[in-house]
Amino acid sequence: EKGGWPSFMKKEIAEEPDAVANTLRGRTHDGAVALPELDGVAEALSGINRVLVLGCGTAAYAGMVGKYAIEAWARIPVDVELSHEFRYRDPVLDEHTLVVSVSQSGETMDTLMAVRYAREQGARTLSICNTQGATIPRESDAVLYTHAGPEVAVASTKAFVAQVTALYLLGLHLATLRGTLDADAVAAQLTELEAVPTKIQRVVEASSARIAELAHWMSDTQSVLFLGRHVGFPVALEGALKLKELAYIHAEGFAAGELKHGPIALIEPGQIVFVVVPSPRDPSSLHKKVVSNIQEIRARGARVIAIAELGDVAVVPFADEVIRIPLAAPFFEPLLSVVPLHVFGMELATAKGLDVDQPRNLAKSVTVE
Ligand code: F6R
């Protein structure tokens, strides 16, 4: 039940901290990952040489975030594919491939059919699912449940952060099995992960009112672009998807590095662009590159709303608005930066007088192909 909340979506965004905390609960022990539910596939997991993540929509974007971390930690190739594309292209896979399906409902027909196909081809299947006893986990070799609690609003929010959390646990588990991270490194990542719920809480508290104001001003907007890089790229895709489905606004997410390969032609005066800015503390040069992307689009008249780390002063002169997220190691930033985008989609739909829980033409669980 809504329990006094104006919408399920608002309630479910407020539950994002718990979705992460509950997905972690009982799965770490003395700085190590404890996933007894994977014991039955332990042997199979030590024999894999490749991971393929399958999902649709938001679940696929969670998979994309997971790819960056799993590859970095476990040093195993990870591909992410949309379930419906995967099964119609005669993919190459065998018993050394771990197929990880990601699905909140566990009933998405495209993903179910993809999992069945993968099993027939001899792949090992692991399901990340939010619904106990759903069809996809029942048909998989193993299941890692997310504990986001029931998600009622059609658009997915808390399930996304729970899916990323589960993929990170899997990545750290594989890294431990493969010996690619030592115990201290695993413990350090888990400490970061355990700090995420409180940080999400701070993002919701600190940014929601301002985002509601921005959304109100933008209620006539026809088009919004989202830019991100590295783990911020799937966050940009997720922000765009929320605007399409909730506010019926044309929205696109781009990898910031792709800008000059085409999308920058879209920039004209007044175009609103959300930019997910990597941390300036990251040793890669991505922060500088994204700040220079912001300068390029600003020079062409874009109105930039940056999502940036607290204390990142370099973006301030170039952004029209800066939404702050707490400091976190790079892999944990998407769990924070996605939250203001969820809030924005909800607030823009609300400002347009739309039903945020039941957008037109959509169903919560897509059980047809
Ligand atoms: C986006 C959304 C959809 C679902 C997709 C997969 O807000 O709700 O894109 O993420 O239909 O659904 P599940 O996770 O149930 O397989």
mmCIF file of C-alpha atoms and ligand atoms in Angstrom:
data_model
loop_
_atom_site.group_PDB
_atom_site.id
_atom_site.type_symbol
_atom_site.label_atom_id
_atom_site.label_comp_id
_atom_site.label_asym_id
_atom_site.label_seq_id
_atom_site.Cartn_x
_atom_site.Cartn_y
_atom_site.Cartn_z
ATOM 1 C CA GLU A 1 0.000 0.000 0.000
ATOM 2 C CA LYS A 2 0.969 3.597 -0.587
ATOM 3 C CA GLY A 3 0.907 4.375 3.127
ATOM 4 C CA GLY A 4 0.370 8.115 2.805
ATOM 5 C CA TRP A 5 2.675 8.609 -0.186
ATOM 6 C CA PRO A 6 1.221 10.518 -3.169
ATOM 7 C CA SER A 7 2.351 7.765 -5.535
ATOM 8 C CA PHE A 8 3.965 4.353 -5.438
ATOM 9 C CA MET A 9 6.832 5.758 -7.419
ATOM 10 C CA LYS A 10 7.609 8.395 -4.822
ATOM 11 C CA LYS A 11 7.480 5.720 -2.134
ATOM 12 C CA GLU A 12 9.685 3.387 -4.151
ATOM 13 C CA ILE A 13 12.319 6.072 -4.789
ATOM 14 C CA ALA A 14 12.333 6.731 -1.036
ATOM 15 C CA GLU A 15 12.948 2.999 -0.614
ATOM 16 C CA GLU A 16 16.066 2.958 -2.804
ATOM 17 C CA PRO A 17 18.389 3.029 0.239
ATOM 18 C CA ASP A 18 16.593 -0.009 1.706
ATOM 19 C CA ALA A 19 16.644 -1.800 -1.644
ATOM 20 C CA VAL A 20 20.448 -1.698 -1.567
ATOM 21 C CA ALA A 21 20.753 -2.432 2.158
ATOM 22 C CA ASN A 22 18.355 -5.383 2.012
ATOM 23 C CA THR A 23 20.046 -6.839 -1.063
ATOM 24 C CA LEU A 24 23.351 -6.729 0.827
ATOM 25 C CA ARG A 25 22.003 -7.997 4.132
ATOM 26 C CA GLY A 26 23.475 -11.342 5.209
ATOM 27 C CA ARG A 27 25.604 -11.553 2.075
ATOM 28 C CA THR A 28 28.834 -10.207 3.503
ATOM 29 C CA HIS A 29 30.828 -11.736 6.269
ATOM 30 C CA ASP A 30 34.115 -10.441 7.713
ATOM 31 C CA GLY A 31 34.833 -8.354 4.640
ATOM 32 C CA ALA A 32 34.090 -11.210 2.217
ATOM 33 C CA VAL A 33 31.113 -12.012 0.007
ATOM 34 C CA ALA A 34 28.867 -14.802 1.296
ATOM 35 C CA LEU A 35 26.498 -16.158 -1.358
ATOM 36 C CA PRO A 36 25.460 -19.667 -0.296
ATOM 37 C CA GLU A 37 22.776 -19.608 -3.001
ATOM 38 C CA LEU A 38 25.579 -20.006 -5.530
ATOM 39 C CA ASP A 39 27.097 -23.089 -3.851
ATOM 40 C CA GLY A 40 25.247 -25.403 -6.214
ATOM 41 C CA VAL A 41 26.973 -23.814 -9.210
ATOM 42 C CA ALA A 42 30.390 -23.325 -7.593
ATOM 43 C CA GLU A 43 32.084 -25.769 -9.917
ATOM 44 C CA ALA A 44 30.438 -24.284 -12.985
ATOM 45 C CA LEU A 45 31.446 -20.776 -11.897
ATOM 46 C CA SER A 46 35.090 -21.725 -11.632
ATOM 47 C CA GLY A 47 35.008 -23.042 -15.201
ATOM 48 C CA ILE A 48 33.522 -20.024 -16.953
ATOM 49 C CA ASN A 49 35.518 -17.810 -19.274
ATOM 50 C CA ARG A 50 32.857 -15.313 -20.175
ATOM 51 C CA VAL A 51 29.768 -13.619 -18.738
ATOM 52 C CA LEU A 52 26.770 -12.545 -20.783
ATOM 53 C CA VAL A 53 24.187 -10.359 -19.076
ATOM 54 C CA LEU A 54 20.666 -10.328 -20.519
ATOM 55 C CA GLY A 55 17.745 -8.065 -19.730
ATOM 56 C CA CYS A 56 15.353 -5.468 -21.132
ATOM 57 C CA GLY A 57 14.947 -1.776 -20.390
ATOM 58 C CA THR A 58 16.113 -0.727 -16.954
ATOM 59 C CA ALA A 59 17.321 -4.245 -16.151
ATOM 60 C CA ALA A 60 19.635 -4.119 -19.184
ATOM 61 C CA TYR A 61 21.009 -0.757 -18.016
ATOM 62 C CA ALA A 62 21.738 -2.249 -14.600
ATOM 63 C CA GLY A 63 23.569 -4.987 -16.514
ATOM 64 C CA MET A 64 25.648 -2.374 -18.343
ATOM 65 C CA VAL A 65 26.718 -0.831 -15.047
ATOM 66 C CA GLY A 66 27.569 -4.306 -13.790
ATOM 67 C CA LYS A 67 29.740 -5.028 -16.826
ATOM 68 C CA TYR A 68 32.233 -2.291 -15.963
ATOM 69 C CA ALA A 69 32.678 -3.521 -12.410
ATOM 70 C CA ILE A 70 32.672 -7.282 -13.059
ATOM 71 C CA GLU A 71 35.290 -6.949 -15.797
ATOM 72 C CA ALA A 72 37.453 -4.699 -13.654
ATOM 73 C CA TRP A 73 37.238 -6.865 -10.558
ATOM 74 C CA ALA A 74 37.062 -10.413 -11.928
ATOM 75 C CA ARG A 75 39.030 -9.842 -15.155
ATOM 76 C CA ILE A 76 36.537 -11.850 -17.167
ATOM 77 C CA PRO A 77 34.962 -10.631 -20.416
ATOM 78 C CA VAL A 78 31.400 -9.412 -19.874
ATOM 79 C CA ASP A 79 28.892 -8.615 -22.589
ATOM 80 C CA VAL A 80 25.461 -7.160 -22.101
ATOM 81 C CA GLU A 81 22.694 -7.785 -24.555
ATOM 82 C CA LEU A 82 19.003 -7.050 -24.845
ATOM 83 C CA SER A 83 17.199 -10.355 -24.367
ATOM 84 C CA HIS A 84 15.089 -9.995 -27.524
ATOM 85 C CA GLU A 85 18.120 -9.297 -29.716
ATOM 86 C CA PHE A 86 20.149 -12.109 -28.233
ATOM 87 C CA ARG A 87 17.861 -14.966 -29.013
ATOM 88 C CA TYR A 88 17.262 -14.163 -32.654
ATOM 89 C CA ARG A 89 20.854 -13.939 -33.788
ATOM 90 C CA ASP A 90 22.310 -17.425 -33.396
ATOM 91 C CA PRO A 91 24.719 -16.424 -30.596
ATOM 92 C CA VAL A 92 27.876 -18.409 -29.835
ATOM 93 C CA LEU A 93 27.897 -19.820 -26.317
ATOM 94 C CA ASP A 94 28.800 -22.983 -24.458
ATOM 95 C CA GLU A 95 29.148 -24.393 -20.933
ATOM 96 C CA HIS A 96 31.962 -21.922 -20.212
ATOM 97 C CA THR A 97 29.559 -19.002 -20.627
ATOM 98 C CA LEU A 98 27.702 -17.734 -17.590
ATOM 99 C CA VAL A 99 24.436 -16.172 -18.715
ATOM 100 C CA VAL A 100 23.174 -13.755 -16.075
ATOM 101 C CA SER A 101 19.571 -12.689 -16.608
ATOM 102 C CA VAL A 102 18.374 -9.557 -14.846
ATOM 103 C CA SER A 103 14.648 -9.124 -14.310
ATOM 104 C CA GLN A 104 12.635 -7.417 -11.604
ATOM 105 C CA SER A 105 9.476 -9.399 -12.314
ATOM 106 C CA GLY A 106 11.142 -12.634 -13.369
ATOM 107 C CA GLU A 107 8.337 -12.996 -15.907
ATOM 108 C CA THR A 108 9.495 -10.865 -18.838
ATOM 109 C CA MET A 109 8.843 -13.109 -21.814
ATOM 110 C CA ASP A 110 11.782 -11.851 -23.894
ATOM 111 C CA THR A 111 14.195 -12.580 -21.056
ATOM 112 C CA LEU A 112 12.597 -15.923 -20.213
ATOM 113 C CA MET A 113 12.885 -17.080 -23.818
ATOM 114 C CA ALA A 114 16.505 -15.904 -23.931
ATOM 115 C CA VAL A 115 17.314 -17.871 -20.761
ATOM 116 C CA ARG A 116 15.662 -20.994 -22.175
ATOM 117 C CA TYR A 117 17.620 -20.600 -25.371
ATOM 118 C CA ALA A 118 20.887 -20.138 -23.451
ATOM 119 C CA ARG A 119 20.239 -23.322 -21.449
ATOM 120 C CA GLU A 120 19.506 -25.279 -24.586
ATOM 121 C CA GLN A 121 22.864 -24.145 -25.924
ATOM 122 C CA GLY A 122 24.565 -25.501 -22.798
ATOM 123 C CA ALA A 123 25.314 -22.223 -21.035
ATOM 124 C CA ARG A 124 25.143 -21.891 -17.239
ATOM 125 C CA THR A 125 22.298 -19.637 -16.186
ATOM 126 C CA LEU A 126 22.078 -17.373 -13.164
ATOM 127 C CA SER A 127 19.059 -15.205 -12.571
ATOM 128 C CA ILE A 128 19.019 -11.887 -10.712
ATOM 129 C CA CYS A 129 15.394 -11.395 -9.822
ATOM 130 C CA ASN A 130 13.207 -9.442 -7.390
ATOM 131 C CA THR A 131 10.245 -11.822 -7.290
ATOM 132 C CA GLN A 132 10.459 -15.004 -5.254
ATOM 133 C CA GLY A 133 9.556 -18.110 -7.213
ATOM 134 C CA ALA A 134 9.040 -16.341 -10.558
ATOM 135 C CA THR A 135 9.435 -18.267 -13.798
ATOM 136 C CA ILE A 136 12.912 -17.035 -14.798
ATOM 137 C CA PRO A 137 14.599 -17.993 -11.498
ATOM 138 C CA ARG A 138 12.756 -21.324 -11.543
ATOM 139 C CA GLU A 139 14.236 -22.085 -14.931
ATOM 140 C CA SER A 140 17.781 -20.975 -14.088
ATOM 141 C CA ASP A 141 20.646 -23.002 -12.593
ATOM 142 C CA ALA A 142 20.943 -20.522 -9.718
ATOM 143 C CA VAL A 143 19.282 -17.356 -8.476
ATOM 144 C CA LEU A 144 20.499 -14.306 -6.657
ATOM 145 C CA TYR A 145 17.417 -12.510 -5.376
ATOM 146 C CA THR A 146 17.338 -8.753 -5.087
ATOM 147 C CA HIS A 147 15.446 -7.675 -1.988
ATOM 148 C CA ALA A 148 13.995 -4.389 -3.177
ATOM 149 C CA GLY A 149 10.515 -5.356 -1.978
ATOM 150 C CA PRO A 150 7.495 -5.344 -4.296
ATOM 151 C CA GLU A 151 7.736 -2.699 -6.999
ATOM 152 C CA VAL A 152 4.268 -1.480 -7.936
ATOM 153 C CA ALA A 153 4.873 1.620 -10.072
ATOM 154 C CA VAL A 154 5.257 0.543 -13.684
ATOM 155 C CA ALA A 155 8.548 2.394 -14.102
ATOM 156 C CA SER A 156 11.404 0.658 -12.358
ATOM 157 C CA THR A 157 13.402 2.590 -9.745
ATOM 158 C CA LYS A 158 14.405 0.751 -6.593
ATOM 159 C CA ALA A 159 14.804 -2.475 -8.563
ATOM 160 C CA PHE A 160 17.601 -0.822 -10.577
ATOM 161 C CA VAL A 161 19.788 -0.024 -7.569
ATOM 162 C CA ALA A 162 19.118 -3.484 -6.127
ATOM 163 C CA GLN A 163 20.096 -5.123 -9.447
ATOM 164 C CA VAL A 164 23.356 -3.167 -9.582
ATOM 165 C CA THR A 165 24.050 -4.200 -5.978
ATOM 166 C CA ALA A 166 23.475 -7.883 -6.801
ATOM 167 C CA LEU A 167 25.703 -7.652 -9.888
ATOM 168 C CA TYR A 168 28.420 -6.083 -7.733
ATOM 169 C CA LEU A 169 28.158 -8.896 -5.196
ATOM 170 C CA LEU A 170 28.458 -11.354 -8.064
ATOM 171 C CA GLY A 171 31.478 -9.463 -9.428
ATOM 172 C CA LEU A 172 33.236 -9.545 -6.068
ATOM 173 C CA HIS A 173 32.352 -13.221 -5.646
ATOM 174 C CA LEU A 174 33.864 -14.031 -9.053
ATOM 175 C CA ALA A 175 36.912 -11.901 -8.256
ATOM 176 C CA THR A 176 37.420 -13.911 -5.065
ATOM 177 C CA LEU A 177 37.029 -17.243 -6.879
ATOM 178 C CA ARG A 178 39.407 -16.207 -9.620
ATOM 179 C CA GLY A 179 41.921 -14.610 -7.272
ATOM 180 C CA THR A 180 41.872 -11.339 -9.186
ATOM 181 C CA LEU A 181 41.252 -9.259 -6.053
ATOM 182 C CA ASP A 182 42.872 -9.991 -2.719
ATOM 183 C CA ALA A 183 40.833 -10.123 0.483
ATOM 184 C CA ASP A 184 41.658 -6.514 1.393
ATOM 185 C CA ALA A 185 40.543 -5.229 -1.982
ATOM 186 C CA VAL A 186 37.256 -7.128 -1.763
ATOM 187 C CA ALA A 187 36.700 -5.829 1.767
ATOM 188 C CA ALA A 188 37.376 -2.274 0.607
ATOM 189 C CA GLN A 189 34.770 -2.540 -2.176
ATOM 190 C CA LEU A 190 32.227 -4.020 0.239
ATOM 191 C CA THR A 191 32.823 -1.151 2.646
ATOM 192 C CA GLU A 192 32.022 1.244 -0.215
ATOM 193 C CA LEU A 193 28.906 -0.736 -1.087
ATOM 194 C CA GLU A 194 27.717 -0.774 2.513
ATOM 195 C CA ALA A 195 28.026 3.016 2.635
ATOM 196 C CA VAL A 196 25.729 3.450 -0.383
ATOM 197 C CA PRO A 197 22.309 3.333 1.347
ATOM 198 C CA THR A 198 23.081 6.295 3.626
ATOM 199 C CA LYS A 199 24.494 8.215 0.679
ATOM 200 C CA ILE A 200 21.380 7.570 -1.435
ATOM 201 C CA GLN A 201 19.310 8.808 1.473
ATOM 202 C CA ARG A 202 21.320 12.033 1.498
ATOM 203 C CA VAL A 203 20.816 12.478 -2.267
ATOM 204 C CA VAL A 204 17.046 12.063 -1.944
ATOM 205 C CA GLU A 205 16.891 14.499 0.963
ATOM 206 C CA ALA A 206 19.230 17.098 -0.485
ATOM 207 C CA SER A 207 18.100 17.186 -4.106
ATOM 208 C CA SER A 208 14.400 16.340 -4.310
ATOM 209 C CA ALA A 209 12.982 19.820 -3.653
ATOM 210 C CA ARG A 210 15.296 21.496 -6.158
ATOM 211 C CA ILE A 211 14.590 18.868 -8.806
ATOM 212 C CA ALA A 212 10.854 19.341 -8.322
ATOM 213 C CA GLU A 213 11.333 23.085 -8.994
ATOM 214 C CA LEU A 214 13.402 22.397 -12.106
ATOM 215 C CA ALA A 215 10.814 19.923 -13.362
ATOM 216 C CA HIS A 216 8.079 22.475 -12.804
ATOM 217 C CA TRP A 217 9.899 25.052 -14.932
ATOM 218 C CA MET A 218 10.529 22.480 -17.616
ATOM 219 C CA SER A 219 7.031 21.107 -17.931
ATOM 220 C CA ASP A 220 6.731 22.415 -21.528
ATOM 221 C CA THR A 221 10.031 20.952 -22.647
ATOM 222 C CA GLN A 222 9.892 18.894 -25.840
ATOM 223 C CA SER A 223 13.265 17.187 -25.643
ATOM 224 C CA VAL A 224 15.904 16.396 -23.041
ATOM 225 C CA LEU A 225 19.318 14.842 -23.584
ATOM 226 C CA PHE A 226 21.420 12.912 -21.077
ATOM 227 C CA LEU A 227 25.173 12.458 -21.267
ATOM 228 C CA GLY A 228 27.345 10.145 -19.251
ATOM 229 C CA ARG A 229 30.584 8.288 -19.528
ATOM 230 C CA HIS A 230 31.903 4.960 -18.203
ATOM 231 C CA VAL A 231 29.408 3.808 -15.525
ATOM 232 C CA GLY A 232 27.656 7.142 -16.001
ATOM 233 C CA PHE A 233 26.658 6.135 -19.538
ATOM 234 C CA PRO A 234 24.006 3.580 -18.536
ATOM 235 C CA VAL A 235 22.810 6.100 -15.939
ATOM 236 C CA ALA A 236 22.229 8.551 -18.803
ATOM 237 C CA LEU A 237 20.264 5.876 -20.690
ATOM 238 C CA GLU A 238 18.201 5.171 -17.593
ATOM 239 C CA GLY A 239 17.450 8.881 -17.065
ATOM 240 C CA ALA A 240 16.248 9.162 -20.665
ATOM 241 C CA LEU A 241 14.081 6.035 -20.428
ATOM 242 C CA LYS A 242 12.346 7.382 -17.307
ATOM 243 C CA LEU A 243 11.459 10.640 -19.089
ATOM 244 C CA LYS A 244 10.083 8.829 -22.118
ATOM 245 C CA GLU A 245 7.913 6.455 -20.188
ATOM 246 C CA LEU A 246 6.747 8.776 -17.406
ATOM 247 C CA ALA A 247 6.570 12.227 -18.980
ATOM 248 C CA TYR A 248 6.205 11.238 -22.676
ATOM 249 C CA ILE A 249 9.061 13.528 -23.571
ATOM 250 C CA HIS A 250 11.503 12.745 -26.305
ATOM 251 C CA ALA A 251 14.701 11.930 -24.459
ATOM 252 C CA GLU A 252 17.985 10.328 -25.462
ATOM 253 C CA GLY A 253 20.966 9.182 -23.468
ATOM 254 C CA PHE A 254 24.418 9.302 -25.032
ATOM 255 C CA ALA A 255 27.925 8.273 -24.138
ATOM 256 C CA ALA A 256 29.642 11.644 -23.705
ATOM 257 C CA GLY A 257 32.543 10.521 -25.895
ATOM 258 C CA GLU A 258 30.099 9.975 -28.745
ATOM 259 C CA LEU A 259 28.987 13.607 -28.771
ATOM 260 C CA LYS A 260 31.253 14.779 -31.542
ATOM 261 C CA HIS A 261 30.412 11.717 -33.622
ATOM 262 C CA GLY A 262 26.896 12.979 -34.203
ATOM 263 C CA PRO A 263 24.690 13.963 -31.288
ATOM 264 C CA ILE A 264 26.276 17.399 -30.859
ATOM 265 C CA ALA A 265 24.374 18.394 -34.012
ATOM 266 C CA LEU A 266 21.216 18.238 -31.896
ATOM 267 C CA ILE A 267 22.401 21.010 -29.604
ATOM 268 C CA GLU A 268 20.652 24.311 -30.194
ATOM 269 C CA PRO A 269 19.972 27.229 -27.871
ATOM 270 C CA GLY A 270 17.805 26.187 -24.928
ATOM 271 C CA GLN A 271 18.310 22.417 -25.315
ATOM 272 C CA ILE A 272 18.294 20.890 -21.850
ATOM 273 C CA VAL A 273 21.125 18.447 -21.239
ATOM 274 C CA PHE A 274 21.696 16.471 -18.052
ATOM 275 C CA VAL A 275 25.333 15.517 -17.649
ATOM 276 C CA VAL A 276 26.469 12.796 -15.249
ATOM 277 C CA VAL A 277 29.945 14.016 -14.289
ATOM 278 C CA PRO A 278 32.608 11.515 -13.150
ATOM 279 C CA SER A 279 34.491 12.281 -9.958
ATOM 280 C CA PRO A 280 37.457 14.673 -10.285
ATOM 281 C CA ARG A 281 39.266 12.395 -7.822
ATOM 282 C CA ASP A 282 39.252 9.527 -10.287
ATOM 283 C CA PRO A 283 42.780 8.973 -11.654
ATOM 284 C CA SER A 284 41.409 8.612 -15.207
ATOM 285 C CA SER A 285 41.057 11.807 -17.172
ATOM 286 C CA LEU A 286 37.320 11.311 -17.629
ATOM 287 C CA HIS A 287 36.303 14.182 -15.383
ATOM 288 C CA LYS A 288 38.272 16.647 -17.507
ATOM 289 C CA LYS A 289 36.875 15.177 -20.714
ATOM 290 C CA VAL A 290 33.283 15.420 -19.547
ATOM 291 C CA VAL A 291 33.805 18.991 -18.316
ATOM 292 C CA SER A 292 35.118 19.868 -21.748
ATOM 293 C CA ASN A 293 32.023 18.230 -23.298
ATOM 294 C CA ILE A 294 29.951 20.523 -21.094
ATOM 295 C CA GLN A 295 31.876 23.528 -22.402
ATOM 296 C CA GLU A 296 31.288 22.409 -25.991
ATOM 297 C CA ILE A 297 27.547 22.102 -25.586
ATOM 298 C CA ARG A 298 27.255 25.254 -23.504
ATOM 299 C CA ALA A 299 29.030 27.186 -26.248
ATOM 300 C CA ARG A 300 26.161 26.072 -28.525
ATOM 301 C CA GLY A 301 23.484 27.266 -26.154
ATOM 302 C CA ALA A 302 22.650 24.115 -24.189
ATOM 303 C CA ARG A 303 21.226 24.491 -20.697
ATOM 304 C CA VAL A 304 23.274 22.108 -18.601
ATOM 305 C CA ILE A 305 22.179 20.378 -15.430
ATOM 306 C CA ALA A 306 25.227 18.617 -14.034
ATOM 307 C CA ILE A 307 25.074 15.759 -11.560
ATOM 308 C CA ALA A 308 28.428 16.078 -9.846
ATOM 309 C CA GLU A 309 30.256 15.116 -6.724
ATOM 310 C CA LEU A 310 30.217 17.412 -3.697
ATOM 311 C CA GLY A 311 33.221 19.688 -3.859
ATOM 312 C CA ASP A 312 33.660 19.401 -7.627
ATOM 313 C CA VAL A 313 34.112 23.101 -8.321
ATOM 314 C CA ALA A 314 35.381 22.659 -11.872
ATOM 315 C CA VAL A 315 31.876 22.160 -13.280
ATOM 316 C CA VAL A 316 30.363 25.189 -11.585
ATOM 317 C CA PRO A 317 31.319 27.873 -14.127
ATOM 318 C CA PHE A 318 29.908 25.827 -16.998
ATOM 319 C CA ALA A 319 26.687 24.380 -15.623
ATOM 320 C CA ASP A 320 23.375 26.184 -15.228
ATOM 321 C CA GLU A 321 22.580 23.963 -12.292
ATOM 322 C CA VAL A 322 24.575 21.452 -10.262
ATOM 323 C CA ILE A 323 22.906 18.573 -8.422
ATOM 324 C CA ARG A 324 25.323 17.188 -5.840
ATOM 325 C CA ILE A 325 26.039 13.597 -4.919
ATOM 326 C CA PRO A 326 28.220 12.473 -1.988
ATOM 327 C CA LEU A 327 31.787 11.266 -2.563
ATOM 328 C CA ALA A 328 32.065 7.631 -3.606
ATOM 329 C CA ALA A 329 34.548 5.421 -5.449
ATOM 330 C CA PRO A 330 33.842 5.465 -9.222
ATOM 331 C CA PHE A 331 31.921 2.177 -9.402
ATOM 332 C CA PHE A 332 29.520 3.333 -6.709
ATOM 333 C CA GLU A 333 28.667 6.682 -8.276
ATOM 334 C CA PRO A 334 25.891 5.293 -10.526
ATOM 335 C CA LEU A 335 23.986 4.114 -7.458
ATOM 336 C CA LEU A 336 23.901 7.765 -6.380
ATOM 337 C CA SER A 337 23.683 9.686 -9.657
ATOM 338 C CA VAL A 338 20.710 7.673 -10.902
ATOM 339 C CA VAL A 339 18.551 8.814 -7.983
ATOM 340 C CA PRO A 340 18.093 12.468 -9.024
ATOM 341 C CA LEU A 341 17.194 11.218 -12.509
ATOM 342 C CA HIS A 342 14.498 8.966 -11.080
ATOM 343 C CA VAL A 343 13.193 11.920 -9.085
ATOM 344 C CA PHE A 344 13.301 14.134 -12.173
ATOM 345 C CA GLY A 345 11.235 11.727 -14.296
ATOM 346 C CA MET A 346 8.649 11.456 -11.554
ATOM 347 C CA GLU A 347 8.491 15.215 -10.933
ATOM 348 C CA LEU A 348 8.246 16.124 -14.588
ATOM 349 C CA ALA A 349 5.369 13.675 -15.057
ATOM 350 C CA THR A 350 3.714 15.106 -11.938
ATOM 351 C CA ALA A 351 4.212 18.666 -13.203
ATOM 352 C CA LYS A 352 2.459 17.627 -16.435
ATOM 353 C CA GLY A 353 -0.439 16.203 -14.447
ATOM 354 C CA LEU A 354 0.256 12.619 -15.520
ATOM 355 C CA ASP A 355 -0.236 9.389 -13.625
ATOM 356 C CA VAL A 356 3.306 8.501 -12.573
ATOM 357 C CA ASP A 357 2.436 4.996 -11.441
ATOM 358 C CA GLN A 358 0.550 3.948 -14.563
ATOM 359 C CA PRO A 359 2.040 5.528 -17.677
ATOM 360 C CA ARG A 360 0.045 5.073 -20.865
ATOM 361 C CA ASN A 361 0.626 2.021 -23.073
ATOM 362 C CA LEU A 362 2.863 0.238 -20.551
ATOM 363 C CA ALA A 363 2.444 -2.833 -18.365
ATOM 364 C CA LYS A 364 4.507 -3.658 -15.296
ATOM 365 C CA SER A 365 5.410 -7.055 -16.533
ATOM 366 C CA VAL A 366 5.710 -7.721 -20.261
ATOM 367 C CA THR A 367 4.663 -11.334 -20.574
ATOM 368 C CA VAL A 368 4.261 -11.338 -24.333
ATOM 369 C CA GLU A 369 7.015 -11.083 -26.901
HETATM 370 C C1 F6R B 1 11.643 0.809 -17.086
HETATM 371 C C2 F6R B 1 10.899 -0.429 -17.011
HETATM 372 C C3 F6R B 1 11.120 -1.493 -18.021
HETATM 373 C C4 F6R B 1 11.572 -2.771 -17.329
HETATM 374 C C5 F6R B 1 11.715 -3.921 -18.351
HETATM 375 C C6 F6R B 1 12.227 -5.190 -17.713
HETATM 376 O O1 F6R B 1 11.315 1.699 -16.076
HETATM 377 O O2 F6R B 1 10.130 -0.605 -16.094
HETATM 378 O O3 F6R B 1 12.055 -1.084 -18.963
HETATM 379 O O4 F6R B 1 12.785 -2.518 -16.684
HETATM 380 O O5 F6R B 1 10.463 -4.170 -18.938
HETATM 381 O O6 F6R B 1 11.363 -5.693 -16.744
HETATM 382 P P1 F6R B 1 11.831 -6.819 -15.773
HETATM 383 O O7 F6R B 1 12.935 -6.290 -14.942
HETATM 384 O O8 F6R B 1 10.621 -7.171 -14.948
HETATM 385 O O9 F6R B 1 12.288 -7.976 -16.618
#
